Amino acid sequence: CIDNEPSVLDGMRTLLEGWGCRTLLAAGLAEAIRFGGAALAGLDLIIVDYHLDAEADGLRCVEVLRERCGVALPAILITADRSVGVRAAATAKGLYVLNKPIKPAALRALVTRVIATRQAAE
């Protein structure tokens, strides 16, 4: 999970771990890179906020992490930006999009679907 708001990361950890997920949390791209390629390649998916900071947006973050680990990790982009451009850019990069405010049931359904799809492909 990548988000520049500590309270959002805490909330996501609580939510995801309550569903039995293991989590790695990062406040931005630089922090996520520190996990290393092997740790990143072992992830089931990335959940990333679109608006992070000047370093990189969520789309760039996923692109760099995929390059670093050598795996086209599934990713969910969470954004308040409902523009066609952001959705099109995310879709072009193979990301799923959830608009804020996020409903836990919608996130859980998408996480479950993404993981099941990845496992079926393996």
XYZ file of N, CA and C in Angstrom:
366
model
N 0.852 -1.166 0.000
C 0.000 0.000 0.000
C 0.898 1.229 0.000
N 0.622 2.147 -0.907
C 1.436 3.353 -0.997
C 0.520 4.567 -0.924
N 0.752 5.401 0.085
C -0.017 6.624 0.263
C 0.819 7.576 1.095
N 0.792 8.866 0.774
C 1.604 9.832 1.512
C 0.927 10.334 2.786
N -0.250 9.821 3.095
C -0.946 10.195 4.327
C -0.812 9.058 5.350
N -0.089 9.284 6.447
C 0.095 8.231 7.445
C -1.219 7.653 7.973
N -2.227 8.495 8.162
C -3.502 7.987 8.690
C -4.183 7.052 7.693
N -4.015 7.322 6.404
C -4.581 6.434 5.382
C -3.858 5.095 5.397
N -2.531 5.136 5.510
C -1.764 3.884 5.585
C -2.165 3.063 6.805
N -2.332 3.717 7.941
C -2.769 3.001 9.145
C -4.137 2.359 8.942
N -5.048 3.115 8.344
C -6.388 2.596 8.087
C -6.375 1.430 7.114
N -5.556 1.547 6.060
C -5.467 0.461 5.083
C -4.863 -0.790 5.720
N -3.846 -0.603 6.562
C -3.249 -1.754 7.234
C -4.293 -2.463 8.095
N -5.031 -1.698 8.872
C -6.058 -2.270 9.749
C -7.104 -3.020 8.922
N -7.564 -2.402 7.866
C -8.579 -3.009 7.015
C -8.065 -4.290 6.353
N -6.922 -4.196 5.671
C -6.385 -5.336 4.932
C -5.965 -6.478 5.855
N -5.320 -6.163 6.947
C -4.903 -7.221 7.872
C -6.107 -7.854 8.548
N -7.182 -7.101 8.708
C -8.429 -7.662 9.219
C -9.030 -8.691 8.267
N -8.674 -8.590 6.993
C -9.129 -9.564 5.988
C -8.129 -10.690 5.806
N -7.068 -10.692 6.613
C -6.074 -11.763 6.529
C -4.926 -11.473 5.582
N -4.823 -10.247 5.097
C -3.739 -9.880 4.178
C -2.500 -9.477 4.971
N -1.341 -9.776 4.409
C -0.088 -9.229 4.938
C 0.182 -7.944 4.167
N 0.695 -6.938 4.834
C 0.877 -5.647 4.175
C 2.309 -5.132 4.289
N 2.722 -4.439 3.251
C 3.917 -3.607 3.264
C 3.400 -2.198 2.995
N 3.856 -1.232 3.773
C 3.361 0.132 3.640
C 4.498 1.070 3.280
N 4.198 2.020 2.385
C 5.191 3.016 1.993
C 4.498 4.354 1.794
N 5.210 5.430 2.142
C 4.668 6.774 1.997
C 4.899 7.340 0.598
N 5.683 6.663 -0.211
C 5.971 7.133 -1.561
C 6.869 6.161 -2.287
N 7.280 6.552 -3.468
C 8.085 5.680 -4.318
C 9.418 5.319 -3.681
N 10.144 6.305 -3.158
C 11.459 6.030 -2.576
C 11.369 5.006 -1.449
N 10.372 5.142 -0.627
C 10.198 4.198 0.486
C 9.815 2.811 -0.034
N 8.993 2.746 -1.056
C 8.586 1.453 -1.617
C 9.764 0.737 -2.268
N 10.639 1.488 -2.921
C 11.811 0.893 -3.574
C 12.721 0.227 -2.548
N 12.770 0.769 -1.344
C 13.645 0.216 -0.296
C 13.303 -1.221 0.087
N 12.084 -1.668 -0.236
C 11.729 -3.064 0.068
C 12.549 -4.031 -0.777
N 13.010 -3.589 -1.940
C 13.834 -4.418 -2.808
C 13.006 -5.225 -3.793
N 13.619 -5.575 -4.899
C 12.958 -6.291 -5.989
C 12.358 -7.621 -5.594
N 13.079 -8.404 -4.784
C 12.571 -9.723 -4.395
C 11.315 -9.607 -3.545
N 11.316 -8.689 -2.602
C 10.133 -8.493 -1.753
C 8.963 -8.000 -2.585
N 9.243 -7.100 -3.511
C 8.179 -6.569 -4.370
C 7.615 -7.650 -5.277
N 8.480 -8.484 -5.835
C 8.027 -9.545 -6.743
C 7.140 -10.551 -6.021
N 7.274 -10.655 -4.708
C 6.462 -11.580 -3.926
C 5.083 -11.048 -3.564
N 4.802 -9.804 -3.931
C 3.501 -9.218 -3.612
C 2.406 -9.782 -4.516
N 1.189 -9.808 -3.998
C 0.031 -10.194 -4.816
C -0.499 -9.006 -5.594
N -0.411 -7.813 -4.997
C -0.867 -6.616 -5.693
C -0.377 -5.378 -4.986
N -0.454 -4.264 -5.714
C -0.103 -2.949 -5.181
C -1.395 -2.142 -5.092
N -1.588 -1.478 -3.982
C -2.680 -0.513 -3.836
C -2.003 0.834 -3.657
N -2.284 1.770 -4.557
C -1.562 3.033 -4.554
C -2.501 4.213 -4.768
N -2.239 5.273 -4.027
C -2.984 6.510 -4.209
C -2.437 7.222 -5.442
N -3.285 7.903 -6.182
C -2.839 8.609 -7.379
C -2.007 9.837 -7.019
N -2.510 10.670 -6.114
C -1.800 11.894 -5.734
C -0.881 11.602 -4.553
N 0.402 11.455 -4.830
C 1.360 11.179 -3.769
C 2.129 12.442 -3.415
N 3.136 12.776 -4.179
C 3.924 13.972 -3.938
C 4.656 14.326 -5.221
N 5.589 15.253 -5.133
C 6.314 15.696 -6.326
C 7.208 14.595 -6.894
N 7.562 13.621 -6.077
C 8.461 12.547 -6.497
C 7.854 11.724 -7.637
N 6.606 11.321 -7.482
C 5.943 10.505 -8.494
C 4.470 10.375 -8.136
N 3.624 10.251 -9.157
C 2.220 9.957 -8.883
C 2.056 8.434 -8.822
N 0.849 7.995 -8.527
C 0.608 6.566 -8.377
C 0.893 5.765 -9.630
N 0.622 6.329 -10.792
C 0.878 5.627 -12.050
C 2.371 5.386 -12.236
N 3.156 6.418 -12.018
C 4.616 6.293 -12.158
C 5.169 5.336 -11.108
N 4.637 5.390 -9.932
C 5.062 4.514 -8.849
C 4.921 3.039 -9.263
N 3.766 2.677 -9.781
C 3.536 1.297 -10.202
C 4.483 0.922 -11.337
N 4.671 1.828 -12.268
C 5.563 1.567 -13.401
C 6.983 1.256 -12.924
N 7.501 2.070 -12.024
C 8.860 1.876 -11.510
C 8.957 0.583 -10.707
N 7.977 0.311 -9.864
C 8.023 -0.911 -9.054
C 7.949 -2.157 -9.923
N 7.140 -2.130 -10.952
C 7.081 -3.265 -11.884
C 8.425 -3.473 -12.564
N 9.067 -2.386 -12.971
C 10.392 -2.488 -13.600
C 11.408 -3.056 -12.625
N 11.381 -2.589 -11.386
C 12.353 -3.017 -10.375
C 12.260 -4.502 -10.054
N 11.038 -5.018 -9.992
C 10.890 -6.420 -9.587
C 10.784 -7.353 -10.785
N 10.602 -6.801 -11.980
C 10.532 -7.631 -13.178
C 9.241 -8.408 -13.321
N 8.212 -7.993 -12.597
C 6.919 -8.674 -12.636
C 5.835 -7.624 -12.878
N 4.890 -7.953 -13.741
C 3.772 -7.039 -14.001
C 2.738 -7.192 -12.886
N 3.101 -6.717 -11.701
C 2.214 -6.836 -10.545
C 0.874 -6.169 -10.804
N -0.208 -6.821 -10.417
C -1.505 -6.152 -10.504
C -1.517 -4.964 -9.550
N -2.256 -3.931 -9.922
C -2.291 -2.737 -9.087
C -3.667 -2.093 -9.121
N -4.033 -1.539 -7.979
C -5.275 -0.782 -7.838
C -4.892 0.665 -7.562
N -5.357 1.566 -8.405
C -5.135 2.990 -8.230
C -6.349 3.582 -7.528
N -6.099 4.249 -6.404
C -7.174 4.899 -5.662
C -7.038 6.396 -5.885
N -8.138 7.015 -6.322
C -8.059 8.425 -6.666
C -9.378 9.148 -6.477
N -9.250 10.432 -6.143
C -10.421 11.307 -6.107
C -10.619 11.963 -7.466
N -9.618 11.839 -8.339
C -9.667 12.424 -9.681
C -10.516 11.529 -10.580
N -11.666 12.015 -10.968
C -12.588 11.227 -11.783
C -12.478 11.555 -13.275
N -11.395 12.189 -13.670
C -11.245 12.597 -15.062
C -11.027 11.383 -15.975
N -11.460 11.562 -17.196
C -11.295 10.514 -18.213
C -9.809 10.254 -18.447
N -9.003 11.304 -18.392
C -7.570 11.153 -18.633
C -6.877 10.245 -17.636
N -7.180 10.406 -16.365
C -6.560 9.557 -15.336
C -7.020 8.119 -15.499
N -8.312 7.918 -15.712
C -8.831 6.560 -15.898
C -8.201 5.908 -17.130
N -8.094 6.651 -18.222
C -7.509 6.110 -19.455
C -6.034 5.761 -19.246
N -5.288 6.628 -18.560
C -3.872 6.357 -18.301
C -3.706 5.117 -17.427
N -4.560 4.977 -16.423
C -4.497 3.806 -15.547
C -4.839 2.534 -16.319
N -5.886 2.592 -17.115
C -6.295 1.427 -17.903
C -5.208 1.030 -18.894
N -4.574 2.018 -19.513
C -3.500 1.749 -20.474
C -2.327 1.027 -19.817
N -2.109 1.274 -18.535
C -1.024 0.620 -17.801
C -1.488 -0.653 -17.092
N -2.751 -1.030 -17.305
C -3.261 -2.260 -16.719
C -3.621 -2.149 -15.254
N -3.948 -0.951 -14.782
C -4.332 -0.760 -13.390
C -5.851 -0.741 -13.255
N -6.318 -1.236 -12.148
C -7.726 -1.114 -11.778
C -7.876 0.245 -11.095
N -9.052 0.841 -11.160
C -9.277 2.151 -10.557
C -10.456 2.090 -9.597
N -10.247 2.637 -8.407
C -11.326 2.848 -7.442
C -11.320 4.331 -7.085
N -12.487 4.945 -7.172
C -12.599 6.356 -6.834
C -12.922 6.547 -5.363
N -12.330 7.603 -4.800
C -12.616 7.994 -3.424
C -13.990 8.644 -3.377
N -14.694 8.535 -2.295
C -14.346 7.779 -1.087
C -14.504 6.275 -1.334
N -13.573 5.528 -0.793
C -13.556 4.075 -0.982
C -14.513 3.416 -0.006
N -15.292 2.508 -0.531
C -16.156 1.684 0.316
C -15.400 0.379 0.581
N -15.234 0.008 1.844
C -14.490 -1.213 2.153
C -14.988 -2.444 1.385
N -16.290 -2.593 1.225
C -16.817 -3.764 0.510
C -16.362 -3.767 -0.946
N -16.324 -2.595 -1.573
C -15.873 -2.505 -2.970
C -14.387 -2.828 -3.078
N -13.591 -2.333 -2.128
C -12.162 -2.633 -2.126
C -11.934 -4.118 -1.907
N -12.645 -4.699 -0.958
C -12.465 -6.127 -0.681
C -12.845 -6.979 -1.887
N -13.932 -6.630 -2.544
C -14.354 -7.382 -3.727
C -13.296 -7.287 -4.825
N -12.743 -6.102 -5.038
C -11.730 -5.941 -6.082
C -10.437 -6.652 -5.707
N -9.999 -6.530 -4.473
C -8.784 -7.228 -4.026
C -8.954 -8.737 -4.223
N -10.089 -9.266 -3.820
C -10.355 -10.702 -3.964
C -10.320 -11.116 -5.431
N -10.946 -10.314 -6.292
C -10.979 -10.635 -7.726
C -9.591 -10.572 -8.350
N -8.829 -9.545 -8.009
C -7.491 -9.386 -8.566
C -6.598 -10.556 -8.157
N -6.624 -10.918 -6.891
C -5.785 -12.016 -6.410
C -6.220 -13.330 -7.045
N -7.528 -13.581 -7.143
C -8.015 -14.816 -7.753
C -7.608 -14.892 -9.231
N -7.683 -13.779 -9.933
C -7.292 -13.748 -11.334
C -5.804 -14.032 -11.481
N -5.000 -13.464 -10.621
C -3.544 -13.699 -10.682
C -3.213 -15.158 -10.371
N -3.872 -15.713 -9.363
C -3.608 -17.112 -9.000
C -4.032 -18.064 -10.102
N -5.135 -17.760 -10.766
C -5.600 -18.608 -11.866
C -4.629 -18.569 -13.040
N -3.969 -17.426 -13.234
C -3.034 -17.280 -14.344
C -1.715 -18.010 -14.076
N -1.411 -18.239 -12.823
C -0.141 -18.907 -12.449
C -0.321 -20.369 -12.542
